[in-house]
Short mmCIF file of C-alpha atoms in Angstrom, two decimals:
data_model
loop_
_atom_site.label_atom_id
_atom_site.label_comp_id
_atom_site.label_asym_id
_atom_site.label_seq_id
_atom_site.Cartn_x
_atom_site.Cartn_y
_atom_site.Cartn_z
CA VAL A 1 67.91 17.90 -36.26
CA ASP A 2 71.04 17.87 -38.29
CA THR A 3 70.55 20.66 -40.76
CA LYS A 4 72.59 23.96 -41.13
CA SER A 5 69.80 26.25 -42.73
CA MET A 6 67.14 25.72 -40.22
CA ILE A 7 64.88 28.48 -41.85
CA SER A 8 64.55 29.25 -45.63
CA ILE A 9 62.43 32.20 -46.53
CA ASN A 10 61.63 32.62 -50.14
CA GLN A 11 59.99 35.95 -51.58
CA LEU A 12 57.93 36.66 -48.52
CA SER A 13 55.55 39.48 -48.37
CA MET A 14 53.09 40.58 -45.70
CA ALA A 15 50.67 43.40 -45.45
CA TYR A 16 48.44 44.54 -42.45
CA GLY A 17 45.39 45.83 -43.94
CA GLU A 18 46.48 48.64 -46.25
CA LYS A 19 49.82 48.88 -44.93
CA LEU A 20 52.76 46.95 -46.61
CA LEU A 21 55.14 45.53 -43.79
CA PHE A 22 57.75 43.84 -46.15
CA TYR A 23 57.83 42.28 -49.51
CA ASP A 24 60.12 39.98 -51.39
CA VAL A 25 62.04 39.01 -48.26
CA ASN A 26 64.75 36.18 -49.00
CA LEU A 27 66.73 34.91 -46.02
CA ILE A 28 68.26 31.77 -44.90
CA LEU A 29 68.68 31.62 -41.12
CA THR A 30 71.28 29.00 -39.91
CA ASP A 31 71.35 26.68 -36.89
CA GLN A 32 73.31 27.65 -33.84
CA THR A 33 72.95 31.50 -34.74
CA ARG A 34 71.64 33.96 -32.53
CA TYR A 35 69.52 36.66 -34.51
CA ALA A 36 67.93 40.05 -33.22
CA LEU A 37 65.12 41.31 -34.89
CA VAL A 38 65.20 45.17 -35.05
CA GLY A 39 62.73 47.92 -36.34
CA ALA A 40 60.54 50.57 -35.23
CA ASN A 41 57.25 50.16 -33.58
CA GLY A 42 54.73 48.75 -35.93
CA SER A 43 57.04 47.76 -38.67
CA GLY A 44 56.38 44.25 -38.62
CA LYS A 45 58.61 42.55 -36.21
CA SER A 46 56.06 40.56 -34.05
CA THR A 47 54.17 39.65 -37.36
CA PHE A 48 57.27 38.14 -38.74
CA LEU A 49 57.64 35.79 -35.77
CA GLN A 50 53.79 34.87 -36.09
CA LEU A 51 54.68 33.82 -39.63
CA LEU A 52 57.50 31.84 -38.50
CA MET A 53 55.28 30.19 -35.80
CA GLY A 54 52.56 29.39 -38.34
CA THR A 55 49.80 31.21 -36.47
CA GLN A 56 49.52 33.81 -39.59
CA ASP A 57 49.74 33.24 -43.32
CA PRO A 58 51.86 35.46 -45.54
CA VAL A 59 50.21 37.40 -48.50
CA ALA A 60 52.96 35.61 -50.69
CA GLY A 61 56.03 33.56 -50.33
CA THR A 62 57.24 30.61 -48.49
CA ILE A 63 58.84 29.73 -45.20
CA SER A 64 60.60 26.26 -45.19
CA ILE A 65 61.53 24.69 -41.84
CA PRO A 66 62.57 21.03 -41.66
CA LYS A 67 59.75 18.84 -40.30
CA ALA A 68 61.59 17.25 -37.61
CA ALA A 69 62.61 20.75 -36.13
CA SER A 70 60.86 21.62 -32.97
CA ILE A 71 59.87 25.55 -32.38
CA GLY A 72 59.60 27.13 -29.20
CA TRP A 73 58.23 30.43 -28.17
CA LEU A 74 56.91 32.50 -25.31
CA LYS A 75 53.35 31.87 -25.25
CA GLN A 76 51.55 34.65 -23.50
CA ASP A 77 48.50 32.37 -22.38
CA GLN A 78 49.12 32.49 -18.77
CA PHE A 79 45.15 32.36 -17.96
CA ARG A 80 45.06 28.66 -18.99
CA TYR A 81 47.56 27.89 -15.82
CA GLU A 82 46.04 30.08 -13.12
CA ASN A 83 45.59 26.95 -10.89
CA THR A 84 48.46 24.86 -11.93
CA ARG A 85 51.30 24.35 -9.98
CA ILE A 86 54.23 26.49 -11.12
CA SER A 87 56.82 23.80 -11.65
CA ASP A 88 54.34 21.81 -13.53
CA ILE A 89 53.81 24.49 -15.89
CA VAL A 90 57.54 24.53 -16.73
CA LEU A 91 57.58 20.84 -17.35
CA GLN A 92 54.60 21.15 -19.65
CA GLY A 93 57.15 22.85 -22.14
CA LYS A 94 57.73 19.20 -23.20
CA PRO A 95 54.44 17.60 -23.70
CA VAL A 96 55.67 14.12 -24.53
CA LEU A 97 57.79 13.97 -21.14
CA TRP A 98 54.83 15.35 -19.14
CA GLN A 99 52.19 12.78 -20.36
CA ALA A 100 54.67 10.25 -19.68
CA MET A 101 55.01 11.65 -16.21
CA GLN A 102 51.35 12.03 -15.79
CA GLU A 103 50.54 8.48 -16.96
CA LYS A 104 53.27 6.79 -14.71
CA ASP A 105 51.91 8.60 -11.60
CA LYS A 106 48.35 7.40 -12.64
CA LEU A 107 49.62 3.84 -12.92
CA LEU A 108 51.55 3.96 -9.69
CA ASN A 109 48.68 5.31 -7.77
CA SER A 110 46.21 2.66 -9.30
CA ASP A 111 45.17 -0.65 -7.51
CA HIS A 112 45.83 -2.76 -10.70
CA SER A 113 49.23 -4.03 -10.60
CA ASN A 114 48.81 -6.66 -13.43
CA GLN A 115 51.45 -7.63 -15.99
CA LYS A 116 50.23 -5.16 -18.41
CA ASN A 117 50.55 -2.39 -16.35
CA ILE A 118 54.01 -3.24 -15.16
CA ASN A 119 55.18 -3.54 -18.91
CA ARG A 120 53.59 -0.06 -19.52
CA LEU A 121 55.52 1.27 -16.46
CA GLY A 122 58.70 -0.15 -17.71
CA LYS A 123 58.34 1.54 -21.04
CA LEU A 124 57.37 4.69 -19.46
CA GLU A 125 60.32 4.65 -17.22
CA ASP A 126 62.52 4.37 -20.38
CA GLU A 127 60.86 7.18 -22.29
CA ILE A 128 61.20 9.54 -19.12
CA ALA A 129 64.77 8.61 -18.86
CA ARG A 130 65.39 9.24 -22.67
CA LEU A 131 63.78 12.81 -22.21
CA ASN A 132 65.96 13.34 -19.03
CA GLY A 133 62.72 13.49 -17.02
CA TYR A 134 64.59 12.37 -13.89
CA SER A 135 66.52 15.61 -13.76
CA ALA A 136 63.29 17.76 -15.15
CA TYR A 137 62.35 19.30 -11.97
CA ALA A 138 66.07 20.23 -11.01
CA LEU A 139 66.29 22.14 -14.47
CA ALA A 140 62.73 23.76 -13.97
CA ALA A 141 63.91 25.01 -10.72
CA LYS A 142 67.33 26.47 -11.93
CA LEU A 143 65.14 28.24 -14.82
CA LEU A 144 62.58 29.69 -12.41
CA MET A 145 65.12 30.76 -9.79
CA GLY A 146 67.48 32.34 -12.66
CA LEU A 147 64.33 34.37 -13.65
CA GLY A 148 63.89 35.52 -10.26
CA ILE A 149 61.03 33.21 -8.83
CA SER A 150 62.40 32.03 -5.55
CA LEU A 151 62.00 28.24 -4.45
CA GLU A 152 59.07 29.07 -2.05
CA TYR A 153 56.87 29.69 -5.01
CA HIS A 154 57.58 26.54 -7.16
CA GLU A 155 54.97 24.17 -5.67
CA LYS A 156 52.25 27.04 -5.49
CA PRO A 157 49.64 27.76 -8.21
CA LEU A 158 50.37 30.46 -10.66
CA THR A 159 47.77 32.74 -9.28
CA THR A 160 50.13 33.46 -6.47
CA LEU A 161 52.15 35.61 -8.85
CA SER A 162 51.80 38.93 -10.26
CA GLY A 163 51.39 39.59 -14.13
CA GLY A 164 55.08 40.15 -14.78
CA PHE A 165 56.07 37.08 -12.79
CA LYS A 166 53.67 34.85 -14.49
CA LEU A 167 55.32 35.76 -17.87
CA ARG A 168 58.58 34.68 -16.45
CA VAL A 169 57.10 31.29 -15.48
CA LEU A 170 55.91 30.94 -19.26
CA LEU A 171 59.57 32.18 -20.43
CA ALA A 172 61.03 29.32 -18.15
CA GLN A 173 58.47 26.83 -20.07
CA ALA A 174 59.85 27.94 -23.26
CA LEU A 175 63.47 27.45 -22.31
CA PHE A 176 62.62 24.18 -20.56
CA GLN A 177 61.26 22.82 -24.02
CA GLU A 178 64.96 23.05 -25.45
CA PRO A 179 63.59 23.44 -29.03
CA ASP A 180 65.76 23.50 -32.11
CA ILE A 181 64.33 27.01 -32.80
CA LEU A 182 63.43 29.52 -30.29
CA LEU A 183 61.39 32.77 -31.06
CA LEU A 184 61.20 35.59 -28.24
CA ASP A 185 59.42 38.69 -28.45
CA GLU A 186 60.66 41.20 -26.06
CA PRO A 187 61.85 38.71 -23.51
CA THR A 188 63.50 41.30 -21.29
CA ASN A 189 60.19 43.57 -20.89
CA HIS A 190 58.92 42.01 -17.56
CA LEU A 191 62.44 41.33 -16.16
CA ASP A 192 64.67 43.22 -13.83
CA PHE A 193 68.40 43.86 -14.09
CA ILE A 194 69.72 40.73 -12.51
CA SER A 195 67.34 38.38 -14.37
CA ILE A 196 68.34 40.11 -17.80
CA LEU A 197 71.95 39.17 -17.07
CA TRP A 198 70.86 35.80 -16.18
CA LEU A 199 68.78 35.31 -19.28
CA GLU A 200 71.60 36.52 -21.35
CA LYS A 201 74.10 34.44 -19.98
CA TYR A 202 71.82 31.27 -20.27
CA LEU A 203 70.81 31.83 -23.85
CA LYS A 204 74.67 32.37 -24.79
CA ASN A 205 75.93 29.64 -23.06
CA GLU A 206 73.29 26.82 -22.79
CA PHE A 207 70.99 27.27 -25.52
CA THR A 208 72.44 25.50 -28.60
CA GLY A 209 69.80 26.05 -31.16
CA LEU A 210 68.71 28.88 -33.59
CA LEU A 211 67.50 31.88 -31.52
CA LEU A 212 65.58 34.86 -33.01
CA PHE A 213 64.49 37.64 -30.71
CA ILE A 214 63.07 40.97 -30.58
CA SER A 215 64.42 43.54 -28.24
CA HIS A 216 64.66 47.07 -27.54
CA ASP A 217 67.49 46.64 -25.23
CA VAL A 218 70.76 47.43 -26.80
CA ALA A 219 73.02 46.09 -24.29
CA PHE A 220 71.04 42.86 -24.44
CA ILE A 221 71.30 42.80 -28.42
CA ASN A 222 75.23 43.68 -28.28
CA ARG A 223 76.06 40.87 -25.88
CA LEU A 224 73.81 38.18 -27.37
CA ALA A 225 73.31 38.58 -31.06
CA ASP A 226 75.59 37.20 -33.84
CA SER A 227 73.48 38.97 -36.35
CA LEU A 228 70.78 41.59 -36.79
CA LEU A 229 67.75 41.46 -39.14
CA ASP A 230 66.56 44.95 -39.77
CA VAL A 231 62.77 45.54 -40.76
CA ASP A 232 62.71 48.91 -42.34
CA TYR A 233 61.89 50.29 -46.02
CA ALA A 234 59.51 47.31 -46.37
CA GLU A 235 62.41 44.86 -46.58
CA ILE A 236 64.27 42.69 -43.88
CA ARG A 237 68.09 42.90 -44.26
CA PRO A 238 70.69 40.93 -42.41
CA TYR A 239 73.72 42.73 -40.84
CA SER A 240 76.62 41.45 -38.89
CA GLY A 241 78.19 43.01 -35.87
CA ASN A 242 76.85 44.80 -32.98
CA TYR A 243 74.21 47.51 -32.80
CA ALA A 244 76.52 50.64 -33.38
CA LYS A 245 78.13 48.91 -36.32
CA PHE A 246 74.71 48.06 -37.95
CA LEU A 247 73.64 51.72 -37.48
CA ALA A 248 76.79 52.93 -39.40
CA GLU A 249 76.34 50.43 -42.17
CA LYS A 250 72.80 51.32 -42.49
CA LYS A 251 73.40 54.88 -42.68
CA LEU A 252 76.29 54.47 -45.30
CA ILE A 253 73.77 52.22 -47.33
CA ALA A 254 71.10 55.00 -47.23
CA GLU A 255 73.79 57.61 -48.20
CA GLN A 256 74.88 55.41 -51.15
CA LYS A 257 71.31 55.01 -52.19
CA LEU A 258 70.71 58.77 -52.03
CA GLN A 259 73.90 59.52 -53.89
CA GLU A 260 72.75 57.06 -56.83
CA LYS A 261 69.34 58.75 -56.92
CA ARG A 262 71.07 62.14 -57.13
CA SER A 263 73.49 61.05 -59.82
CA ALA A 264 70.69 59.40 -62.01
CA GLU A 265 68.72 62.60 -61.73
CA LEU A 266 71.62 64.92 -62.54
CA LYS A 267 72.39 62.63 -65.51
CA ILE A 268 68.70 62.86 -66.81
CA ALA A 269 68.61 66.71 -66.18
CA THR A 270 71.95 67.07 -68.25
CA MET A 271 70.42 64.92 -71.17
CA GLN A 272 67.19 66.60 -70.90
CA SER A 273 68.67 70.13 -71.16
CA PHE A 274 70.63 68.92 -74.46
CA VAL A 275 67.23 67.54 -75.95
CA ASP A 276 65.65 70.86 -75.01
CA LYS A 277 68.54 72.86 -76.56
CA TYR A 278 68.96 70.74 -79.93
CA ARG A 279 65.54 69.20 -80.60
CA ALA A 280 65.03 71.77 -83.36
CA SER A 281 68.53 71.81 -84.67
CA ALA A 282 68.82 70.08 -87.88
CA ALA A 283 72.45 69.19 -87.25
CA ARG A 284 71.90 67.64 -83.82
CA ALA A 285 68.29 66.55 -83.91
CA LYS A 286 69.35 62.89 -84.33
CA LEU A 287 71.61 63.13 -81.33
CA ALA A 288 68.84 64.86 -79.24
CA GLN A 289 66.43 62.03 -80.13
CA SER A 290 69.06 59.33 -79.23
CA ARG A 291 69.43 61.15 -75.65
CA LEU A 292 65.55 61.18 -75.41
CA LYS A 293 65.47 57.35 -75.89
CA MET A 294 68.17 57.00 -73.17
CA ILE A 295 66.08 59.26 -70.91
CA THR A 296 62.95 56.97 -71.19
CA LYS A 297 65.10 53.99 -70.53
CA MET A 298 66.97 55.23 -67.42
CA GLU A 299 65.51 54.31 -64.05
CA ILE A 300 65.82 56.61 -60.93
CA PRO A 301 66.41 54.46 -57.89
CA ASP A 302 63.39 54.33 -55.61
CA ILE A 303 64.20 55.60 -52.18
CA LYS A 304 61.44 54.28 -50.09
CA GLN A 305 60.67 56.22 -46.42
CA SER A 306 62.23 54.72 -43.39
CA SER A 307 59.84 53.54 -40.84
CA ARG A 308 62.03 54.78 -38.27
CA LEU A 309 61.15 58.14 -36.67
CA SER A 310 62.94 59.66 -33.73
CA PRO A 311 60.99 61.94 -31.35
CA SER A 312 62.43 64.97 -29.43
CA PHE A 313 62.13 65.42 -25.58
CA PRO A 314 63.31 69.05 -24.92
CA PHE A 315 63.02 68.96 -21.16
CA LYS A 316 63.58 72.40 -19.63
CA ILE A 317 63.53 73.64 -15.75
CA ILE A 318 61.44 76.36 -14.44
CA ARG A 319 64.07 77.76 -12.32
CA PRO A 320 67.24 76.25 -10.68
CA SER A 321 66.52 74.62 -7.20
CA GLY A 322 68.65 74.83 -4.13
CA LYS A 323 71.81 72.87 -3.97
CA HIS A 324 70.31 70.16 -1.42
CA ILE A 325 67.59 68.49 -3.19
CA LEU A 326 66.59 65.65 -1.11
CA ARG A 327 67.47 63.99 2.21
CA VAL A 328 66.29 60.37 2.96
CA LYS A 329 66.85 58.82 6.45
CA ASP A 330 66.13 55.21 7.58
CA LEU A 331 63.41 54.64 5.31
CA ALA A 332 61.33 51.47 5.46
CA LYS A 333 58.25 49.86 3.99
CA ASN A 334 56.58 46.67 4.45
CA PHE A 335 53.97 45.38 1.84
CA GLN A 336 51.51 42.45 3.11
CA GLN A 337 53.86 41.21 5.57
CA LYS A 338 56.89 41.45 3.02
CA LYS A 339 59.82 43.75 4.00
CA LEU A 340 60.47 45.79 0.64
CA PHE A 341 63.45 47.78 2.14
CA GLN A 342 64.58 48.97 5.38
CA GLN A 343 67.04 51.75 6.72
CA LEU A 344 67.26 53.30 3.37
CA SER A 345 69.57 56.53 3.67
CA PHE A 346 70.77 58.64 0.89
CA GLU A 347 71.17 62.44 -0.12
CA VAL A 348 70.57 63.80 -3.49
CA LYS A 349 72.37 67.10 -4.78
CA ARG A 350 71.25 69.59 -7.50
CA GLY A 351 72.24 68.28 -11.02
CA GLU A 352 72.68 64.55 -10.01
CA LYS A 353 71.24 61.85 -12.49
CA ILE A 354 70.43 58.75 -10.21
CA ALA A 355 69.54 55.29 -11.56
CA ILE A 356 67.60 53.21 -8.89
CA ILE A 357 68.09 49.59 -9.64
CA GLY A 358 67.27 46.26 -8.15
CA GLU A 359 65.14 42.99 -8.39
CA ASN A 360 61.54 43.46 -9.32
CA GLY A 361 59.38 43.35 -6.07
CA ILE A 362 62.22 45.00 -4.09
CA GLY A 363 60.26 48.33 -3.71
CA LYS A 364 61.89 50.77 -6.33
CA SER A 365 58.55 52.03 -7.55
CA THR A 366 57.43 52.11 -4.06
CA LEU A 367 60.19 54.17 -3.25
CA LEU A 368 59.29 56.82 -5.81
CA LYS A 369 55.59 56.94 -4.66
CA ILE A 370 56.85 57.46 -1.05
CA LEU A 371 59.06 60.42 -2.04
CA LEU A 372 56.02 62.00 -4.06
CA GLY A 373 53.94 61.67 -0.91
CA TYR A 374 51.45 59.11 -2.65
CA ILE A 375 52.41 56.45 -0.01
CA HIS A 376 53.38 56.65 3.55
CA PRO A 377 56.63 55.06 4.78
CA ASP A 378 56.30 52.63 7.78
CA GLN A 379 59.47 54.22 9.37
CA GLY A 380 62.06 57.15 8.64
CA HIS A 381 61.63 60.19 6.94
CA TYR A 382 62.67 62.25 3.79
CA GLU A 383 62.76 65.95 3.06
CA TRP A 384 62.78 67.82 -0.21
CA GLY A 385 65.12 70.91 -0.59
CA TYR A 386 64.28 74.58 -1.33
CA GLU A 387 62.51 75.34 -4.49
CA THR A 388 62.27 71.61 -5.83
CA HIS A 389 59.26 71.09 -8.29
CA LEU A 390 58.76 67.57 -9.18
CA SER A 391 57.47 65.85 -12.26
CA TYR A 392 56.71 62.17 -12.27
CA PHE A 393 56.48 59.40 -15.06
CA SER A 394 54.63 56.35 -13.85
CA GLN A 395 55.23 52.84 -15.27
CA ASP A 396 51.62 52.19 -15.11
CA HIS A 397 50.19 54.33 -17.79
CA HIS A 398 46.48 53.54 -16.69
CA ASP A 399 47.22 55.60 -13.63
CA LEU A 400 46.73 58.52 -15.60
CA LEU A 401 45.18 57.30 -19.10
CA ASN A 402 42.11 55.61 -17.66
CA LYS A 403 39.08 57.55 -19.31
CA ASN A 404 37.84 58.14 -22.86
CA SER A 405 39.45 61.40 -24.10
CA SER A 406 41.22 62.48 -27.57
CA VAL A 407 45.07 62.76 -26.88
CA LEU A 408 44.60 66.43 -27.62
CA ALA A 409 41.89 67.16 -25.28
CA TRP A 410 43.73 64.88 -22.53
CA LEU A 411 46.83 66.99 -22.82
CA GLU A 412 45.06 70.12 -22.99
CA ASN A 413 43.53 69.08 -19.49
CA GLN A 414 46.60 68.18 -18.05
CA ALA A 415 48.79 71.33 -19.01
CA SER A 416 46.16 74.09 -18.24
CA GLY A 417 48.58 76.75 -18.54
CA ALA A 418 49.69 75.94 -22.04
CA ASN A 419 48.10 77.30 -25.21
CA GLU A 420 46.70 74.95 -28.06
CA GLN A 421 49.62 75.72 -30.25
CA LEU A 422 52.28 74.99 -27.88
CA ILE A 423 50.28 71.66 -26.92
CA ARG A 424 50.12 70.64 -30.51
CA LYS A 425 53.82 71.51 -31.12
CA THR A 426 54.69 69.29 -28.26
CA LEU A 427 52.62 66.55 -29.39
CA ALA A 428 54.35 66.78 -33.01
CA GLN A 429 57.66 66.61 -31.04
CA VAL A 430 56.78 63.20 -29.66
CA LEU A 431 55.53 62.00 -32.99
CA PHE A 432 51.85 62.71 -32.82
CA ASN A 433 50.88 63.88 -36.19
CA LYS A 434 47.51 65.82 -37.32
CA ASP A 435 45.39 62.54 -37.16
CA ASP A 436 46.96 61.13 -34.34
CA VAL A 437 45.93 63.93 -31.80
CA ALA A 438 42.27 62.96 -32.48
CA LYS A 439 42.94 59.22 -31.29
CA ASP A 440 41.13 57.93 -28.08
CA ILE A 441 43.83 57.56 -25.37
CA LEU A 442 42.41 54.24 -24.46
CA SER A 443 43.34 52.86 -27.88
CA LEU A 444 46.95 53.97 -27.61
CA SER A 445 49.67 51.26 -27.97
CA GLY A 446 52.26 51.25 -25.03
CA GLY A 447 54.79 53.29 -26.95
CA GLU A 448 52.26 55.77 -27.83
CA ALA A 449 51.15 56.11 -24.29
CA ALA A 450 54.70 56.53 -23.03
CA ARG A 451 55.44 59.27 -25.35
CA LEU A 452 52.02 61.19 -24.44
CA LEU A 453 53.06 60.91 -20.67
CA LEU A 454 56.58 62.47 -21.74
CA ALA A 455 54.80 65.16 -23.57
CA LYS A 456 52.88 66.18 -20.38
CA ILE A 457 56.19 66.30 -18.44
CA LEU A 458 57.54 68.93 -21.25
CA LEU A 459 54.96 71.09 -20.49
CA GLU A 460 55.06 71.05 -16.69
CA PRO A 461 57.14 73.60 -14.58
CA SER A 462 59.66 71.37 -12.74
CA ASN A 463 63.24 71.15 -11.98
CA VAL A 464 63.28 67.62 -10.60
CA LEU A 465 62.08 64.44 -12.67
CA LEU A 466 61.14 61.02 -11.00
CA LEU A 467 60.77 58.48 -13.90
CA ASP A 468 59.67 55.04 -13.41
CA GLU A 469 60.66 52.58 -16.02
CA PRO A 470 60.17 55.23 -19.05
CA THR A 471 61.57 53.06 -21.70
CA ASN A 472 59.49 49.90 -21.09
CA HIS A 473 57.38 50.28 -24.07
CA LEU A 474 59.67 52.77 -26.35
CA ASP A 475 61.29 51.40 -29.49
CA ILE A 476 65.17 51.92 -29.82
CA GLU A 477 65.00 55.20 -31.42
CA SER A 478 62.77 56.72 -28.89
CA THR A 479 64.83 55.39 -26.14
CA ALA A 480 67.94 56.97 -27.65
CA ALA A 481 66.13 60.38 -27.94
CA LEU A 482 64.93 60.11 -24.45
CA ALA A 483 68.52 59.34 -23.22
CA ASP A 484 70.06 62.06 -25.44
CA ALA A 485 67.36 64.59 -23.89
CA LEU A 486 68.08 63.54 -20.28
CA ARG A 487 71.81 63.59 -20.47
CA CYS A 488 71.41 67.31 -21.48
CA TYR A 489 68.67 68.05 -18.88
CA PRO A 490 69.76 70.88 -16.51
CA GLY A 491 67.83 69.71 -13.51
CA THR A 492 67.99 66.74 -11.17
CA LEU A 493 66.81 63.21 -12.23
CA LEU A 494 65.74 60.08 -10.22
CA PHE A 495 64.82 57.25 -12.42
CA VAL A 496 64.12 53.51 -12.21
CA SER A 497 65.32 51.45 -15.10
CA HIS A 498 66.50 47.94 -16.11
CA ASP A 499 68.05 49.00 -19.40
CA ARG A 500 71.72 48.87 -18.83
CA ASP A 501 72.59 51.08 -22.17
CA PHE A 502 70.05 53.52 -21.01
CA ILE A 503 71.42 53.51 -17.54
CA SER A 504 75.28 53.92 -18.74
CA GLN A 505 74.33 56.79 -20.98
CA ILE A 506 72.69 58.90 -18.31
CA ALA A 507 73.40 58.06 -14.66
CA ASN A 508 76.40 59.66 -12.71
CA ARG A 509 75.29 57.91 -9.75
CA ILE A 510 73.53 54.38 -9.09
CA LEU A 511 71.62 53.30 -6.04
CA PHE A 512 71.28 49.49 -6.05
CA ILE A 513 68.88 47.86 -3.60
CA SER A 514 69.97 44.39 -3.06
CA ARG A 515 68.10 41.19 -1.97
CA GLU A 516 69.44 41.63 1.56
CA LYS A 517 67.61 45.00 1.38
CA LYS A 518 71.05 46.83 1.58
CA LEU A 519 71.93 49.94 -0.52
CA GLN A 520 74.90 49.92 -2.96
CA ASP A 521 75.66 53.72 -3.70
CA VAL A 522 78.04 53.60 -6.82
CA LYS A 523 79.20 55.72 -9.75
CA GLN A 524 78.76 53.36 -12.46
CA LEU A 525 77.23 49.93 -13.39
CA ASP A 526 80.42 48.09 -13.46
CA ALA A 527 81.21 48.89 -9.74
CA LEU A 528 78.15 46.90 -8.60
CA VAL A 529 78.79 43.77 -6.60
CA LEU A 530 76.13 41.32 -7.86
CA ASN A 531 75.50 38.08 -6.01
#
């Protein structure tokens, strides 16, 4: 598609029920540009992508995309493919190619080798060659392996994979399509550290179209995006540069708007004071009347409320622990005949903040559960030190939030030693307002559930935190607030994460479990030797 402005957006407005998401949006998105769409949870980012896909209609305005432009997106409809071969699912990203390959196979396997079929086969061969069909399986394998799905699975049905890995197959399908426009909603959510690095490199070096992606991974945004689109104040505003530059520029704009408002208010107040003073004066009544007219014509800039809110996570410790927190010796665990890790040995001292990283399925969550006593190791042993009191955040929110209950009642039940006033104050700190505390915990969004589980930890008497992917559903503001809080936390921290920016801000030590089940113990991410 030979066009520079791939997407033209004119006076676009969208509401969700009573809530206005954005209005009068005017944007031109250009080819070969990578855009990161950023904003608070619920601000309308995913809705904006759905408008571009054509799966939702706007309240007002138009979106113009060239008819010849192909649009690809990560379709989360894995249930369609449960019994389909994984490599075939990827190839179905190009329906025309897939249909040609299917028809060719059917003709080759039929008994009728008449002239009509021979001619048709020739046409199909040409069509498959034109669509690079003869290198299709090689490209599908490259994409799947890059996203962490090993070769042994490629010929198996999708049902052999777990939920997160199924979504990786669908991501490979979207990349295989090689569309002119690629729309991705949180593509790193189900990826591990290694796969995120691969995806970032692939999108940067090998995808040549227009990319628009939503992410709360600041490192991913900084390394990939040419431009940021900020959904806030009921508008979508473009910014150039990295995330830190965007924040500084956004802050400056907000300060300028506030200054304009204050300046206008001061001007009006001064003129009003003159009017009040001289309205009855014969000599100055005319002047007073003139100022009054000016006041009625003056407009005070409307400063809308930002949709971005930052929670607060003031973690405290019950009392200091001993100097030696944990000793782990030769720990090993297998799961369904698969070796997760073996001969894992390390020690933890008081005050250390340790990130545990590695590929998905390598056993990071299992390691935390062993250390908590939830699972028994197959070999080896571990020992917690003197006066260690543990708090745990599970990446599977359903472990605890699995029965109907209001937010307030659930937290009261979990934090039995705290009074209602303290519980309400803690909920307010993690952004649950007076109405939110009455919500049923089963109806909470991922971000709300994560903040509620962190509120539980705030109320627990502990001095060691074990956190498993705490940022998975948090927006950028909540992730930044959590990073600040953990950096200042006076206790000891062991956490699993795939968010490089988050890890870099907090960890003073990193344990990397490699594919070979070996442990690299380093001070910072840059020191890792990655295959």
